């Protein structure tokens, strides 16, 4: 259900009713790219059923889904087509096109190739926890998250969000946990880490499948390297990688999470979707407050 998470605070609460949101997203529904269209973005049914609701509410948690489609024309193909056209013009007229004409020829070539281009679709889940005042996306990068928020703010009038900030920066906290070999309560340090030097060398040390409670790691930190990524496990139930930007990556739910679910298997696709959402949001709703507390608590904007 979620592989990544970016956490936003709803500054003024969740400002729209379910029916109004469903209608607003329906008006901005995803449509596949046309023949000469380079990109298309819009909302789709989170459950994946055509003509279903645009917002799923399960256990008080709201789920939305933004779909993106991009057509990619390889630059080498465009360049070759442009060169053929430039050679033709020079051969037939004896002149070499100027910069402006070259740009126009390049744009025309790209547009001509778009109908033959392969398209790539990707989607981003948006999870709203109205009771906790949080909005979360599973975007894998800040640029993708920014695009999601742009489309959401267009759809939801009055929506005000900001990225959650903590009293202790993740980098400082991770440095302390590794230096003292004492992770915060409910968490354990796993076997993946990235350290970067803060000086102009920008040296990087990466550990993968490697014990981190060693003097070597502590020495790197003592010499000024800062953790930018650290693998953690919460309560023996959820593993993830924490980044310096307070992003959760590589989220995985461990076997203990599914023991209860396995005892009562779901019947049908809808029940599986509901169970997946309930399990994922149920665990993460408990993990996030523990993580924020481990980082000194949330810094509330004035």
PDB file of N, CA and C in Angstrom, residues 12-114:
ATOM      1  N   UNK A  12      -4.941  23.991   8.779  1.00  0.00           N
ATOM      2  CA  UNK A  12      -6.261  24.465   9.201  1.00  0.00           C
ATOM      3  C   UNK A  12      -7.286  23.337   9.190  1.00  0.00           C
ATOM      4  N   UNK A  13      -6.814  22.105   9.367  1.00  0.00           N
ATOM      5  CA  UNK A  13      -7.736  20.970   9.338  1.00  0.00           C
ATOM      6  C   UNK A  13      -8.095  20.587   7.910  1.00  0.00           C
ATOM      7  N   UNK A  14      -8.878  19.543   7.765  1.00  0.00           N
ATOM      8  CA  UNK A  14      -9.302  19.051   6.451  1.00  0.00           C
ATOM      9  C   UNK A  14     -10.540  19.826   6.041  1.00  0.00           C
ATOM     10  N   UNK A  15     -10.452  20.655   4.984  1.00  0.00           N
ATOM     11  CA  UNK A  15     -11.479  21.670   4.741  1.00  0.00           C
ATOM     12  C   UNK A  15     -12.638  21.282   3.835  1.00  0.00           C
ATOM     13  N   UNK A  16     -12.783  20.004   3.459  1.00  0.00           N
ATOM     14  CA  UNK A  16     -13.809  19.668   2.476  1.00  0.00           C
ATOM     15  C   UNK A  16     -14.528  18.387   2.871  1.00  0.00           C
ATOM     16  N   UNK A  17     -15.830  18.359   2.599  1.00  0.00           N
ATOM     17  CA  UNK A  17     -16.637  17.175   2.876  1.00  0.00           C
ATOM     18  C   UNK A  17     -16.398  16.104   1.810  1.00  0.00           C
ATOM     19  N   UNK A  18     -16.718  14.869   2.178  1.00  0.00           N
ATOM     20  CA  UNK A  18     -16.443  13.732   1.301  1.00  0.00           C
ATOM     21  C   UNK A  18     -17.109  13.880  -0.060  1.00  0.00           C
ATOM     22  N   UNK A  19     -18.395  14.193  -0.083  1.00  0.00           N
ATOM     23  CA  UNK A  19     -19.123  14.277  -1.353  1.00  0.00           C
ATOM     24  C   UNK A  19     -18.556  15.374  -2.245  1.00  0.00           C
ATOM     25  N   UNK A  20     -18.195  16.502  -1.642  1.00  0.00           N
ATOM     26  CA  UNK A  20     -17.643  17.616  -2.419  1.00  0.00           C
ATOM     27  C   UNK A  20     -16.271  17.250  -2.986  1.00  0.00           C
ATOM     28  N   UNK A  21     -15.461  16.529  -2.190  1.00  0.00           N
ATOM     29  CA  UNK A  21     -14.146  16.125  -2.673  1.00  0.00           C
ATOM     30  C   UNK A  21     -14.278  15.118  -3.805  1.00  0.00           C
ATOM     31  N   UNK A  22     -15.169  14.154  -3.645  1.00  0.00           N
ATOM     32  CA  UNK A  22     -15.367  13.153  -4.684  1.00  0.00           C
ATOM     33  C   UNK A  22     -15.778  13.828  -5.994  1.00  0.00           C
ATOM     34  N   UNK A  23     -16.640  14.833  -5.900  1.00  0.00           N
ATOM     35  CA  UNK A  23     -17.087  15.566  -7.085  1.00  0.00           C
ATOM     36  C   UNK A  23     -15.936  16.354  -7.705  1.00  0.00           C
ATOM     37  N   UNK A  24     -15.130  17.003  -6.854  1.00  0.00           N
ATOM     38  CA  UNK A  24     -14.014  17.819  -7.349  1.00  0.00           C
ATOM     39  C   UNK A  24     -12.976  16.960  -8.063  1.00  0.00           C
ATOM     40  N   UNK A  25     -12.672  15.801  -7.512  1.00  0.00           N
ATOM     41  CA  UNK A  25     -11.690  14.919  -8.141  1.00  0.00           C
ATOM     42  C   UNK A  25     -12.240  14.323  -9.434  1.00  0.00           C
ATOM     43  N   UNK A  26     -13.557  14.070  -9.439  1.00  0.00           N
ATOM     44  CA  UNK A  26     -14.183  13.550 -10.649  1.00  0.00           C
ATOM     45  C   UNK A  26     -14.069  14.522 -11.809  1.00  0.00           C
ATOM     46  N   UNK A  27     -14.101  15.815 -11.508  1.00  0.00           N
ATOM     47  CA  UNK A  27     -13.970  16.831 -12.559  1.00  0.00           C
ATOM     48  C   UNK A  27     -12.539  16.938 -13.080  1.00  0.00           C
ATOM     49  N   UNK A  28     -11.589  16.410 -12.326  1.00  0.00           N
ATOM     50  CA  UNK A  28     -10.176  16.433 -12.745  1.00  0.00           C
ATOM     51  C   UNK A  28      -9.678  15.006 -12.936  1.00  0.00           C
ATOM     52  N   UNK A  29     -10.560  14.146 -13.449  1.00  0.00           N
ATOM     53  CA  UNK A  29     -10.229  12.723 -13.590  1.00  0.00           C
ATOM     54  C   UNK A  29      -9.179  12.508 -14.674  1.00  0.00           C
ATOM     55  N   UNK A  30      -8.365  11.506 -14.479  1.00  0.00           N
ATOM     56  CA  UNK A  30      -7.283  11.198 -15.410  1.00  0.00           C
ATOM     57  C   UNK A  30      -7.834  10.728 -16.752  1.00  0.00           C
ATOM     58  N   UNK A  31      -7.221  11.238 -17.819  1.00  0.00           N
ATOM     59  CA  UNK A  31      -7.512  10.806 -19.185  1.00  0.00           C
ATOM     60  C   UNK A  31      -6.172  10.510 -19.844  1.00  0.00           C
ATOM     61  N   UNK A  32      -6.064   9.383 -20.516  1.00  0.00           N
ATOM     62  CA  UNK A  32      -4.801   9.025 -21.151  1.00  0.00           C
ATOM     63  C   UNK A  32      -4.379  10.066 -22.179  1.00  0.00           C
ATOM     64  N   UNK A  33      -3.074  10.146 -22.415  1.00  0.00           N
ATOM     65  CA  UNK A  33      -2.527  11.104 -23.368  1.00  0.00           C
ATOM     66  C   UNK A  33      -3.122  10.897 -24.762  1.00  0.00           C
ATOM     67  N   UNK A  34      -3.415  12.017 -25.426  1.00  0.00           N
ATOM     68  CA  UNK A  34      -3.801  11.945 -26.824  1.00  0.00           C
ATOM     69  C   UNK A  34      -2.580  11.710 -27.689  1.00  0.00           C
ATOM     70  N   UNK A  35      -2.787  11.569 -28.983  1.00  0.00           N
ATOM     71  CA  UNK A  35      -1.702  11.212 -29.899  1.00  0.00           C
ATOM     72  C   UNK A  35      -0.545  12.197 -29.830  1.00  0.00           C
ATOM     73  N   UNK A  36      -0.827  13.487 -29.738  1.00  0.00           N
ATOM     74  CA  UNK A  36       0.238  14.496 -29.735  1.00  0.00           C
ATOM     75  C   UNK A  36       0.418  15.130 -28.361  1.00  0.00           C
ATOM     76  N   UNK A  37      -0.121  14.495 -27.327  1.00  0.00           N
ATOM     77  CA  UNK A  37      -0.027  15.033 -25.969  1.00  0.00           C
ATOM     78  C   UNK A  37       1.162  14.408 -25.249  1.00  0.00           C
ATOM     79  N   UNK A  38       1.989  15.257 -24.640  1.00  0.00           N
ATOM     80  CA  UNK A  38       3.216  14.780 -24.014  1.00  0.00           C
ATOM     81  C   UNK A  38       2.988  14.270 -22.594  1.00  0.00           C
ATOM     82  N   UNK A  39       2.015  14.862 -21.870  1.00  0.00           N
ATOM     83  CA  UNK A  39       1.810  14.490 -20.471  1.00  0.00           C
ATOM     84  C   UNK A  39       0.354  14.672 -20.093  1.00  0.00           C
ATOM     85  N   UNK A  40      -0.136  13.770 -19.246  1.00  0.00           N
ATOM     86  CA  UNK A  40      -1.484  13.877 -18.719  1.00  0.00           C
ATOM     87  C   UNK A  40      -1.468  13.532 -17.236  1.00  0.00           C
ATOM     88  N   UNK A  41      -2.185  14.307 -16.437  1.00  0.00           N
ATOM     89  CA  UNK A  41      -2.255  14.090 -14.991  1.00  0.00           C
ATOM     90  C   UNK A  41      -3.703  14.209 -14.556  1.00  0.00           C
ATOM     91  N   UNK A  42      -4.132  13.344 -13.668  1.00  0.00           N
ATOM     92  CA  UNK A  42      -5.491  13.428 -13.150  1.00  0.00           C
ATOM     93  C   UNK A  42      -5.727  12.380 -12.074  1.00  0.00           C
ATOM     94  N   UNK A  43      -6.898  12.441 -11.465  1.00  0.00           N
ATOM     95  CA  UNK A  43      -7.234  11.554 -10.351  1.00  0.00           C
ATOM     96  C   UNK A  43      -7.931  10.298 -10.857  1.00  0.00           C
ATOM     97  N   UNK A  44      -7.678   9.183 -10.183  1.00  0.00           N
ATOM     98  CA  UNK A  44      -8.311   7.916 -10.538  1.00  0.00           C
ATOM     99  C   UNK A  44      -8.906   7.285  -9.284  1.00  0.00           C
ATOM    100  N   UNK A  45      -9.718   6.254  -9.488  1.00  0.00           N
ATOM    101  CA  UNK A  45     -10.338   5.544  -8.379  1.00  0.00           C
ATOM    102  C   UNK A  45      -9.264   4.775  -7.598  1.00  0.00           C
ATOM    103  N   UNK A  46      -9.108   5.019  -6.308  1.00  0.00           N
ATOM    104  CA  UNK A  46      -8.051   4.349  -5.530  1.00  0.00           C
ATOM    105  C   UNK A  46      -8.167   2.829  -5.529  1.00  0.00           C
ATOM    106  N   UNK A  47      -9.409   2.335  -5.585  1.00  0.00           N
ATOM    107  CA  UNK A  47      -9.622   0.885  -5.542  1.00  0.00           C
ATOM    108  C   UNK A  47      -9.326   0.237  -6.888  1.00  0.00           C
ATOM    109  N   UNK A  48      -9.281   1.055  -7.945  1.00  0.00           N
ATOM    110  CA  UNK A  48      -8.985   0.528  -9.274  1.00  0.00           C
ATOM    111  C   UNK A  48     -10.188   0.067 -10.055  1.00  0.00           C
ATOM    112  N   UNK A  49     -11.387   0.345  -9.552  1.00  0.00           N
ATOM    113  CA  UNK A  49     -12.609  -0.041 -10.253  1.00  0.00           C
ATOM    114  C   UNK A  49     -13.157   1.145 -11.025  1.00  0.00           C
ATOM    115  N   UNK A  50     -13.364   0.969 -12.332  1.00  0.00           N
ATOM    116  CA  UNK A  50     -13.910   2.045 -13.149  1.00  0.00           C
ATOM    117  C   UNK A  50     -15.264   2.486 -12.604  1.00  0.00           C
ATOM    118  N   UNK A  51     -15.483   3.772 -12.605  1.00  0.00           N
ATOM    119  CA  UNK A  51     -16.740   4.390 -12.168  1.00  0.00           C
ATOM    120  C   UNK A  51     -16.975   4.228 -10.664  1.00  0.00           C
ATOM    121  N   UNK A  52     -15.931   3.850  -9.938  1.00  0.00           N
ATOM    122  CA  UNK A  52     -16.038   3.767  -8.483  1.00  0.00           C
ATOM    123  C   UNK A  52     -15.826   5.138  -7.863  1.00  0.00           C
ATOM    124  N   UNK A  53     -15.884   5.223  -6.542  1.00  0.00           N
ATOM    125  CA  UNK A  53     -15.668   6.506  -5.864  1.00  0.00           C
ATOM    126  C   UNK A  53     -14.228   6.979  -6.051  1.00  0.00           C
ATOM    127  N   UNK A  54     -14.054   8.281  -6.105  1.00  0.00           N
ATOM    128  CA  UNK A  54     -12.736   8.871  -6.248  1.00  0.00           C
ATOM    129  C   UNK A  54     -12.024   8.983  -4.907  1.00  0.00           C
ATOM    130  N   UNK A  55     -12.774   8.806  -3.834  1.00  0.00           N
ATOM    131  CA  UNK A  55     -12.199   8.835  -2.484  1.00  0.00           C
ATOM    132  C   UNK A  55     -12.669   7.593  -1.749  1.00  0.00           C
ATOM    133  N   UNK A  56     -11.751   6.846  -1.185  1.00  0.00           N
ATOM    134  CA  UNK A  56     -12.098   5.696  -0.363  1.00  0.00           C
ATOM    135  C   UNK A  56     -11.883   6.077   1.105  1.00  0.00           C
ATOM    136  N   UNK A  57     -12.873   5.804   1.937  1.00  0.00           N
ATOM    137  CA  UNK A  57     -12.759   6.072   3.367  1.00  0.00           C
ATOM    138  C   UNK A  57     -12.849   4.738   4.100  1.00  0.00           C
ATOM    139  N   UNK A  58     -11.773   4.378   4.773  1.00  0.00           N
ATOM    140  CA  UNK A  58     -11.691   3.092   5.478  1.00  0.00           C
ATOM    141  C   UNK A  58     -11.167   3.354   6.878  1.00  0.00           C
ATOM    142  N   UNK A  59     -11.979   3.040   7.865  1.00  0.00           N
ATOM    143  CA  UNK A  59     -11.572   3.257   9.248  1.00  0.00           C
ATOM    144  C   UNK A  59     -11.262   4.710   9.561  1.00  0.00           C
ATOM    145  N   UNK A  60     -11.963   5.626   8.912  1.00  0.00           N
ATOM    146  CA  UNK A  60     -11.725   7.046   9.130  1.00  0.00           C
ATOM    147  C   UNK A  60     -10.566   7.625   8.347  1.00  0.00           C
ATOM    148  N   UNK A  61      -9.889   6.780   7.554  1.00  0.00           N
ATOM    149  CA  UNK A  61      -8.751   7.237   6.750  1.00  0.00           C
ATOM    150  C   UNK A  61      -9.193   7.438   5.301  1.00  0.00           C
ATOM    151  N   UNK A  62      -8.798   8.555   4.715  1.00  0.00           N
ATOM    152  CA  UNK A  62      -9.200   8.903   3.354  1.00  0.00           C
ATOM    153  C   UNK A  62      -8.059   8.581   2.391  1.00  0.00           C
ATOM    154  N   UNK A  63      -8.385   7.874   1.308  1.00  0.00           N
ATOM    155  CA  UNK A  63      -7.392   7.491   0.301  1.00  0.00           C
ATOM    156  C   UNK A  63      -7.756   8.103  -1.045  1.00  0.00           C
ATOM    157  N   UNK A  64      -6.776   8.771  -1.672  1.00  0.00           N
ATOM    158  CA  UNK A  64      -6.919   9.330  -3.009  1.00  0.00           C
ATOM    159  C   UNK A  64      -5.768   8.792  -3.860  1.00  0.00           C
ATOM    160  N   UNK A  65      -5.884   8.949  -5.178  1.00  0.00           N
ATOM    161  CA  UNK A  65      -4.814   8.437  -6.045  1.00  0.00           C
ATOM    162  C   UNK A  65      -4.675   9.323  -7.276  1.00  0.00           C
ATOM    163  N   UNK A  66      -3.470   9.837  -7.479  1.00  0.00           N
ATOM    164  CA  UNK A  66      -3.170  10.673  -8.643  1.00  0.00           C
ATOM    165  C   UNK A  66      -2.398   9.843  -9.664  1.00  0.00           C
ATOM    166  N   UNK A  67      -2.854   9.883 -10.906  1.00  0.00           N
ATOM    167  CA  UNK A  67      -2.210   9.145 -11.989  1.00  0.00           C
ATOM    168  C   UNK A  67      -1.489  10.115 -12.921  1.00  0.00           C
ATOM    169  N   UNK A  68      -0.309   9.722 -13.386  1.00  0.00           N
ATOM    170  CA  UNK A  68       0.466  10.538 -14.322  1.00  0.00           C
ATOM    171  C   UNK A  68       0.891   9.665 -15.496  1.00  0.00           C
ATOM    172  N   UNK A  69       0.795  10.214 -16.675  1.00  0.00           N
ATOM    173  CA  UNK A  69       1.265   9.518 -17.880  1.00  0.00           C
ATOM    174  C   UNK A  69       2.176  10.459 -18.658  1.00  0.00           C
ATOM    175  N   UNK A  70       3.321   9.973 -19.037  1.00  0.00           N
ATOM    176  CA  UNK A  70       4.292  10.782 -19.782  1.00  0.00           C
ATOM    177  C   UNK A  70       4.732  10.013 -21.012  1.00  0.00           C
ATOM    178  N   UNK A  71       4.778  10.707 -22.147  1.00  0.00           N
ATOM    179  CA  UNK A  71       5.337  10.122 -23.368  1.00  0.00           C
ATOM    180  C   UNK A  71       6.781  10.593 -23.497  1.00  0.00           C
ATOM    181  N   UNK A  72       7.663   9.651 -23.721  1.00  0.00           N
ATOM    182  CA  UNK A  72       9.082   9.968 -23.794  1.00  0.00           C
ATOM    183  C   UNK A  72       9.590   9.683 -25.206  1.00  0.00           C
ATOM    184  N   UNK A  73      10.127  10.716 -25.827  1.00  0.00           N
ATOM    185  CA  UNK A  73      10.774  10.564 -27.132  1.00  0.00           C
ATOM    186  C   UNK A  73      12.280  10.642 -26.902  1.00  0.00           C
ATOM    187  N   UNK A  74      13.028   9.598 -27.218  1.00  0.00           N
ATOM    188  CA  UNK A  74      14.480   9.628 -26.996  1.00  0.00           C
ATOM    189  C   UNK A  74      15.135  10.807 -27.702  1.00  0.00           C
ATOM    190  N   UNK A  75      16.004  11.509 -26.975  1.00  0.00           N
ATOM    191  CA  UNK A  75      16.678  12.668 -27.548  1.00  0.00           C
ATOM    192  C   UNK A  75      17.493  12.323 -28.772  1.00  0.00           C
ATOM    193  N   UNK A  76      18.085  11.121 -28.795  1.00  0.00           N
ATOM    194  CA  UNK A  76      18.906  10.722 -29.950  1.00  0.00           C
ATOM    195  C   UNK A  76      18.064  10.592 -31.218  1.00  0.00           C
ATOM    196  N   UNK A  77      16.801  10.160 -31.050  1.00  0.00           N
ATOM    197  CA  UNK A  77      15.916  10.019 -32.213  1.00  0.00           C
ATOM    198  C   UNK A  77      15.541  11.397 -32.747  1.00  0.00           C
ATOM    199  N   UNK A  78      15.219  12.317 -31.830  1.00  0.00           N
ATOM    200  CA  UNK A  78      14.897  13.686 -32.245  1.00  0.00           C
ATOM    201  C   UNK A  78      16.097  14.310 -32.950  1.00  0.00           C
ATOM    202  N   UNK A  79      17.280  14.131 -32.362  1.00  0.00           N
ATOM    203  CA  UNK A  79      18.493  14.724 -32.927  1.00  0.00           C
ATOM    204  C   UNK A  79      18.746  14.216 -34.344  1.00  0.00           C
ATOM    205  N   UNK A  80      18.535  12.911 -34.541  1.00  0.00           N
ATOM    206  CA  UNK A  80      18.755  12.339 -35.870  1.00  0.00           C
ATOM    207  C   UNK A  80      17.758  12.888 -36.887  1.00  0.00           C
ATOM    208  N   UNK A  81      16.511  13.018 -36.470  1.00  0.00           N
ATOM    209  CA  UNK A  81      15.480  13.541 -37.378  1.00  0.00           C
ATOM    210  C   UNK A  81      15.751  15.006 -37.719  1.00  0.00           C
ATOM    211  N   UNK A  82      16.188  15.772 -36.711  1.00  0.00           N
ATOM    212  CA  UNK A  82      16.507  17.187 -36.939  1.00  0.00           C
ATOM    213  C   UNK A  82      17.681  17.309 -37.904  1.00  0.00           C
ATOM    214  N   UNK A  83      18.710  16.491 -37.696  1.00  0.00           N
ATOM    215  CA  UNK A  83      19.888  16.570 -38.565  1.00  0.00           C
ATOM    216  C   UNK A  83      19.531  16.245 -40.006  1.00  0.00           C
ATOM    217  N   UNK A  84      18.658  15.253 -40.189  1.00  0.00           N
ATOM    218  CA  UNK A  84      18.209  14.926 -41.553  1.00  0.00           C
ATOM    219  C   UNK A  84      17.542  16.132 -42.204  1.00  0.00           C
ATOM    220  N   UNK A  85      16.714  16.848 -41.422  1.00  0.00           N
ATOM    221  CA  UNK A  85      16.022  18.014 -41.958  1.00  0.00           C
ATOM    222  C   UNK A  85      17.008  19.146 -42.262  1.00  0.00           C
ATOM    223  N   UNK A  86      17.973  19.355 -41.395  1.00  0.00           N
ATOM    224  CA  UNK A  86      18.974  20.402 -41.619  1.00  0.00           C
ATOM    225  C   UNK A  86      19.803  20.092 -42.864  1.00  0.00           C
ATOM    226  N   UNK A  87      20.184  18.831 -43.018  1.00  0.00           N
ATOM    227  CA  UNK A  87      20.957  18.429 -44.195  1.00  0.00           C
ATOM    228  C   UNK A  87      20.147  18.646 -45.471  1.00  0.00           C
ATOM    229  N   UNK A  88      18.851  18.341 -45.409  1.00  0.00           N
ATOM    230  CA  UNK A  88      17.980  18.526 -46.580  1.00  0.00           C
ATOM    231  C   UNK A  88      17.884  19.997 -46.962  1.00  0.00           C
ATOM    232  N   UNK A  89      17.716  20.869 -45.945  1.00  0.00           N
ATOM    233  CA  UNK A  89      17.607  22.309 -46.222  1.00  0.00           C
ATOM    234  C   UNK A  89      18.893  22.828 -46.848  1.00  0.00           C
ATOM    235  N   UNK A  90      20.038  22.409 -46.300  1.00  0.00           N
ATOM    236  CA  UNK A  90      21.324  22.885 -46.826  1.00  0.00           C
ATOM    237  C   UNK A  90      21.562  22.369 -48.239  1.00  0.00           C
ATOM    238  N   UNK A  91      21.147  21.121 -48.489  1.00  0.00           N
ATOM    239  CA  UNK A  91      21.372  20.536 -49.817  1.00  0.00           C
ATOM    240  C   UNK A  91      20.494  21.178 -50.878  1.00  0.00           C
ATOM    241  N   UNK A  92      19.270  21.571 -50.505  1.00  0.00           N
ATOM    242  CA  UNK A  92      18.328  22.096 -51.495  1.00  0.00           C
ATOM    243  C   UNK A  92      18.373  23.610 -51.641  1.00  0.00           C
ATOM    244  N   UNK A  93      18.836  24.310 -50.604  1.00  0.00           N
ATOM    245  CA  UNK A  93      18.832  25.785 -50.662  1.00  0.00           C
ATOM    246  C   UNK A  93      20.230  26.383 -50.577  1.00  0.00           C
ATOM    247  N   UNK A  94      21.179  25.579 -50.134  1.00  0.00           N
ATOM    248  CA  UNK A  94      22.538  26.081 -50.004  1.00  0.00           C
ATOM    249  C   UNK A  94      22.765  26.942 -48.772  1.00  0.00           C
ATOM    250  N   UNK A  95      21.840  26.992 -47.867  1.00  0.00           N
ATOM    251  CA  UNK A  95      21.999  27.804 -46.651  1.00  0.00           C
ATOM    252  C   UNK A  95      21.913  26.920 -45.407  1.00  0.00           C
ATOM    253  N   UNK A  96      22.484  27.425 -44.341  1.00  0.00           N
ATOM    254  CA  UNK A  96      22.405  26.742 -43.062  1.00  0.00           C
ATOM    255  C   UNK A  96      21.385  27.440 -42.169  1.00  0.00           C
ATOM    256  N   UNK A  97      20.388  26.714 -41.637  1.00  0.00           N
ATOM    257  CA  UNK A  97      19.383  27.343 -40.767  1.00  0.00           C
ATOM    258  C   UNK A  97      20.023  27.970 -39.542  1.00  0.00           C
ATOM    259  N   UNK A  98      19.440  29.084 -39.084  1.00  0.00           N
ATOM    260  CA  UNK A  98      19.910  29.756 -37.885  1.00  0.00           C
ATOM    261  C   UNK A  98      19.381  29.083 -36.627  1.00  0.00           C
ATOM    262  N   UNK A  99      19.767  29.648 -35.462  1.00  0.00           N
ATOM    263  CA  UNK A  99      19.400  29.043 -34.180  1.00  0.00           C
ATOM    264  C   UNK A  99      17.889  28.967 -33.988  1.00  0.00           C
ATOM    265  N   UNK A 100      17.194  30.053 -34.334  1.00  0.00           N
ATOM    266  CA  UNK A 100      15.741  30.060 -34.147  1.00  0.00           C
ATOM    267  C   UNK A 100      15.074  28.991 -34.996  1.00  0.00           C
ATOM    268  N   UNK A 101      15.490  28.878 -36.243  1.00  0.00           N
ATOM    269  CA  UNK A 101      14.900  27.884 -37.141  1.00  0.00           C
ATOM    270  C   UNK A 101      15.221  26.471 -36.663  1.00  0.00           C
ATOM    271  N   UNK A 102      16.444  26.275 -36.136  1.00  0.00           N
ATOM    272  CA  UNK A 102      16.811  24.963 -35.602  1.00  0.00           C
ATOM    273  C   UNK A 102      15.920  24.569 -34.434  1.00  0.00           C
ATOM    274  N   UNK A 103      15.621  25.547 -33.561  1.00  0.00           N
ATOM    275  CA  UNK A 103      14.728  25.254 -32.425  1.00  0.00           C
ATOM    276  C   UNK A 103      13.341  24.860 -32.907  1.00  0.00           C
ATOM    277  N   UNK A 104      12.849  25.574 -33.920  1.00  0.00           N
ATOM    278  CA  UNK A 104      11.522  25.268 -34.465  1.00  0.00           C
ATOM    279  C   UNK A 104      11.505  23.887 -35.117  1.00  0.00           C
ATOM    280  N   UNK A 105      12.572  23.557 -35.834  1.00  0.00           N
ATOM    281  CA  UNK A 105      12.661  22.248 -36.481  1.00  0.00           C
ATOM    282  C   UNK A 105      12.707  21.153 -35.416  1.00  0.00           C
ATOM    283  N   UNK A 106      13.453  21.405 -34.340  1.00  0.00           N
ATOM    284  CA  UNK A 106      13.557  20.419 -33.260  1.00  0.00           C
ATOM    285  C   UNK A 106      12.211  20.189 -32.587  1.00  0.00           C
ATOM    286  N   UNK A 107      11.471  21.277 -32.334  1.00  0.00           N
ATOM    287  CA  UNK A 107      10.155  21.142 -31.698  1.00  0.00           C
ATOM    288  C   UNK A 107       9.181  20.412 -32.625  1.00  0.00           C
ATOM    289  N   UNK A 108       9.212  20.740 -33.912  1.00  0.00           N
ATOM    290  CA  UNK A 108       8.341  20.065 -34.875  1.00  0.00           C
ATOM    291  C   UNK A 108       8.657  18.568 -34.942  1.00  0.00           C
ATOM    292  N   UNK A 109       9.945  18.236 -34.887  1.00  0.00           N
ATOM    293  CA  UNK A 109      10.345  16.828 -34.935  1.00  0.00           C
ATOM    294  C   UNK A 109       9.850  16.084 -33.708  1.00  0.00           C
ATOM    295  N   UNK A 110       9.978  16.707 -32.548  1.00  0.00           N
ATOM    296  CA  UNK A 110       9.530  16.055 -31.308  1.00  0.00           C
ATOM    297  C   UNK A 110       8.022  15.828 -31.346  1.00  0.00           C
ATOM    298  N   UNK A 111       7.266  16.832 -31.795  1.00  0.00           N
ATOM    299  CA  UNK A 111       5.808  16.699 -31.869  1.00  0.00           C
ATOM    300  C   UNK A 111       5.405  15.627 -32.891  1.00  0.00           C
ATOM    301  N   UNK A 112       6.147  15.530 -33.984  1.00  0.00           N
ATOM    302  CA  UNK A 112       5.835  14.524 -35.005  1.00  0.00           C
ATOM    303  C   UNK A 112       6.084  13.116 -34.490  1.00  0.00           C
ATOM    304  N   UNK A 113       7.046  12.980 -33.575  1.00  0.00           N
ATOM    305  CA  UNK A 113       7.381  11.664 -33.051  1.00  0.00           C
ATOM    306  C   UNK A 113       6.504  11.242 -31.873  1.00  0.00           C
ATOM    307  N   UNK A 114       5.819  12.183 -31.232  1.00  0.00           N
ATOM    308  CA  UNK A 114       5.018  11.869 -30.047  1.00  0.00           C
ATOM    309  C   UNK A 114       3.987  10.763 -30.283  1.00  0.00           C
TER     310      UNK A 114
END
